[in-house]
Amino acid sequence: MHLRLALCACSWAGLAHAKSGFSGQQQVPILGDPPSGAFANSASLPTVIPTIHDTSAPDPQKECPGYKAWSVATNEHGFTASLAIAGEPCNVFGNDIADLTLHVSHQTASRLSVKILPTYIGPENTTWFELGDQFVAQPRWDGSTTTETSHLQFEWSNEPSFQFSVSRRQDGEVLFSTFGHKIVYEDQFHELITNMVDDYNIYGLAEIVRPFRFGTNFNATLFNVDNADATDSNSYGSHPFYQETRYSKDQNSSAHGVYARNVHAQEWLMREKTLTYRAIGGSIDFYFFSGQPNDIQDAPSTALESIRQYQRSIGFPAMQAYWAHGFHQCHWGWSKVQDLRDVVANYRRANVPLEAIWTDLDVYYKARPLTNDEERFSSAAMHEFVADLNKDGQHYVPLVDSNVYMPDKDDPDDVYLPFTRGDKLGAFIRDGSTGDYFVGKAWPGKSVWADWLVPSTHDWFANELRIMHEATPFSGIWIDVNEPSNFDNVLVDHTLYSQDSRDSRKLDFPSYRINNFRSTHQIIDGTIALNAMHNDEHATREYDVHNLWSVGITKAAYNGLATTVHPGKRPFIISRSTGIGIGQYAGHWGGDNESKWGALYLSISQALIFQMAGVPMFGTDTCGFGGPDSFEELCARWTQVNAFFPFFRNHYGVMRAAQEAYVWPAVAEAARRVIAIRYSLLTYMYTLFYHAHTRGDTVLRALAWEFPNDERLRATDNQFMLGSALLITPVLNEGSTSAKGVLPGISENTRWYDWYTLQEVKSGKSGENITMEAPLEHINVHVRGGSILTLQKPGYTTRETREGLYSIVVALDDRQKADGDLYLDDGESIEQDATKMVQLKYSSNKLTVGIRGMYHATPALATITIAGLKRRPKNVTLDIRGSQHALRENIFQNETLRITDLAQYFGDGGWEHEFFVQLS
């Protein structure tokens, strides 16, 4: 949930970015630190003009001299060189670094590293420039790639100053070029400009709520802040990775990725001919991904492969517990345990499947995290409630707010044990000047924040989660306000944050003012002081690691749950704030959206960019969290969309009308239908997560990724794909009983089958919108020809569904072929005793099922359906365990063969033995 401080938002059309400056209240520019005591006893910060909108701000390209390279030393996979400033320092937004070192490394065939650091780095400035791999994985040379075997080439020049380009060896295509621009490198400001092709297509740079494809006139700010779902602005997360796709006249495309390994506040300024990268700290540490598979020199480059390469560099996402893919319900505003019981009972009565019920801060005592209000949500009552849930195969997920209440030291009755235990370990971030704990404000009042840079804090948090679990057992947690959010709007006790003479930088009021979309645009608006000090050996400042605070708490939570609370089990964590690599530990929900049609539409692009960021476990609050009350039509349509998102939760805020799926008849019916589809597909979705976890695949796909040679799909974000097999076309407009969308790939002979009938849809031309009927309870789903899906009979819970009979659906392509796979394990263990991979292939009128692994899945295989057959087979034969069986229980109608009554041959489980089915 979100405390709505004065918030400046602009429309997703990007109009607010078109002009320099702002209208309305007079702006007070602050170029550095305010005078001592200038705003003492003030209740808020002054508003400033972001530098990109300040017409009086200096232009670094005009003011700064750039660098010259010298002392080049080559090695087999790259080279190093010294960079010397090429003139008088400009010091536009900080202090120029006169001597730099360039490191160029062809780390793998598909990844090139370009890193520029100050030549001198000592104990006093290590954290200013170096990002340790204990925070973010440091990609390294694979030990075999050379400059000759790399897909990428690096070229540079010293005229008129140092500039470089990265190109693809295969065709010489330039992917990134600073030629014609100077490199600016100061202690609190970097600028790197690359030339762009005409009408370029870039995607990513999460988290910004906006349409999927960036335009050529947009300012993307990455700085974690409690900013609700304001469009076109920085928000809860920062992922400095973009993917670019280029289309050629011969109807082919190429793709590559660019990753800036930097967690400081930064901006990416898109203009018609250039893309400018600006950061207010760290180093220039860039990685370029060719988009070509490592082992194939001349393979085409694709967006999906460049995304895999990025995720391989930051760490693949966690494998989720099977139950986490069920349908979840949450609300901020339940007042007692009986409210929770009533919701669970109402879902059961309406026969709408419910996997888990969540609670918000209502359960806390005086809004203090990690506690129970013993009057309204007593431990005894919650124990009994959770036991009843678990007996029925359901789960409970509580909130973990990320602040820690600080008791009044003058009140002996004001006791908060999580603080007391943490205080003994010195587990909290400190004020940069006094050395005392930094104190801000959150829901319970005065609060402190944990310091994730020291191991003892992780131990403290694991113990707190254990104590919390003993009070109320839970299956997973969701972590909120972990940007971190500070409600005091940066003024504590009406005293301005002070600067520390031990650090010469301007931390709370840097000279370069990012376009932070809080009401004041100040970088410290709504968060803890960036001058705050951590307890590690370097006394790291929050300024240097702010965008990783959420990664710290989720990593600590993951390890605590996996070792202390549920030893050996996969932790289920959903985090509001995110940063580089967080997908290894947690999923993400889209934050405090509003119950509006526009928010529903934008949720698709949100979901897609988090697939890119390596956080596939993503979903938005179904039906909307805030704003106007949700209503039947919107909630039905939203439920249909989110049923195909990896994370599926209905959540709404305090003092809002109820919006559980059973509240309205049409929503209940839509939910029953679409959850039945989702649960039947759980094995498919789970397999997609396995591929995400092991090789960096995306679970959801943009149409442009799956059909990379159709330029008309480059901005499509009103449709999406679940894996490569399923196309989802939702209704996103009020009052519509039909949906418009494309059936992509028609020109390449792609076949599409209606999910509900398995009849091929033959209408529509390539790239042409068609109208699909969609009454309120219906969402259009199509199966791609060439796909094989393994399904299970859906139950009320995921546990029941795992016990349901299996079926196979084969959707043939134009060559009468198809393939698919299925991954099986116990659904909960981090280290598996046994797994199984099932490979399914249809070719030459034969379905072949191959099996690797020893995991035993009990349910039998009951039916096989083959869609798109050109003729009815005369004979259908099953060959299993050396025996052949004529299958006479089959129906052929409308080019679809349905083979039934198979369970008798699979009594010991559907995937215990390899088999094939021959049609003749």
mmCIF file of C-alpha atoms in Angstrom, residues 52 191-194 214-222 266-279:
data_model
loop_
_atom_site.group_PDB
_atom_site.id
_atom_site.type_symbol
_atom_site.label_atom_id
_atom_site.label_comp_id
_atom_site.label_asym_id
_atom_site.label_seq_id
_atom_site.Cartn_x
_atom_site.Cartn_y
_atom_site.Cartn_z
ATOM 1 C CA ILE A 52 16.995 18.103 -17.984
ATOM 2 C CA GLU A 191 27.638 11.021 -19.436
ATOM 3 C CA LEU A 192 27.861 8.613 -22.338
ATOM 4 C CA ILE A 193 26.038 9.259 -25.626
ATOM 5 C CA THR A 194 25.427 6.719 -28.356
ATOM 6 C CA PHE A 214 9.883 3.622 -25.952
ATOM 7 C CA GLY A 215 9.620 6.507 -28.353
ATOM 8 C CA THR A 216 12.428 8.712 -29.584
ATOM 9 C CA ASN A 217 11.648 11.579 -27.223
ATOM 10 C CA PHE A 218 11.493 10.244 -23.697
ATOM 11 C CA ASN A 219 13.366 10.728 -20.428
ATOM 12 C CA ALA A 220 13.700 7.501 -18.454
ATOM 13 C CA THR A 221 14.711 7.958 -14.814
ATOM 14 C CA LEU A 222 15.870 5.024 -12.696
ATOM 15 C CA GLN A 266 20.505 7.588 -13.500
ATOM 16 C CA GLU A 267 18.712 8.810 -16.585
ATOM 17 C CA TRP A 268 18.428 7.546 -20.146
ATOM 18 C CA LEU A 269 17.521 10.413 -22.443
ATOM 19 C CA MET A 270 16.042 9.316 -25.767
ATOM 20 C CA ARG A 271 16.227 11.753 -28.624
ATOM 21 C CA GLU A 272 15.674 11.405 -32.351
ATOM 22 C CA LYS A 273 19.292 10.568 -33.184
ATOM 23 C CA THR A 274 20.893 9.762 -29.824
ATOM 24 C CA LEU A 275 20.506 7.982 -26.513
ATOM 25 C CA THR A 276 22.231 9.687 -23.579
ATOM 26 C CA TYR A 277 23.152 7.848 -20.395
ATOM 27 C CA ARG A 278 23.683 9.927 -17.275
ATOM 28 C CA ALA A 279 24.420 8.658 -13.764
#
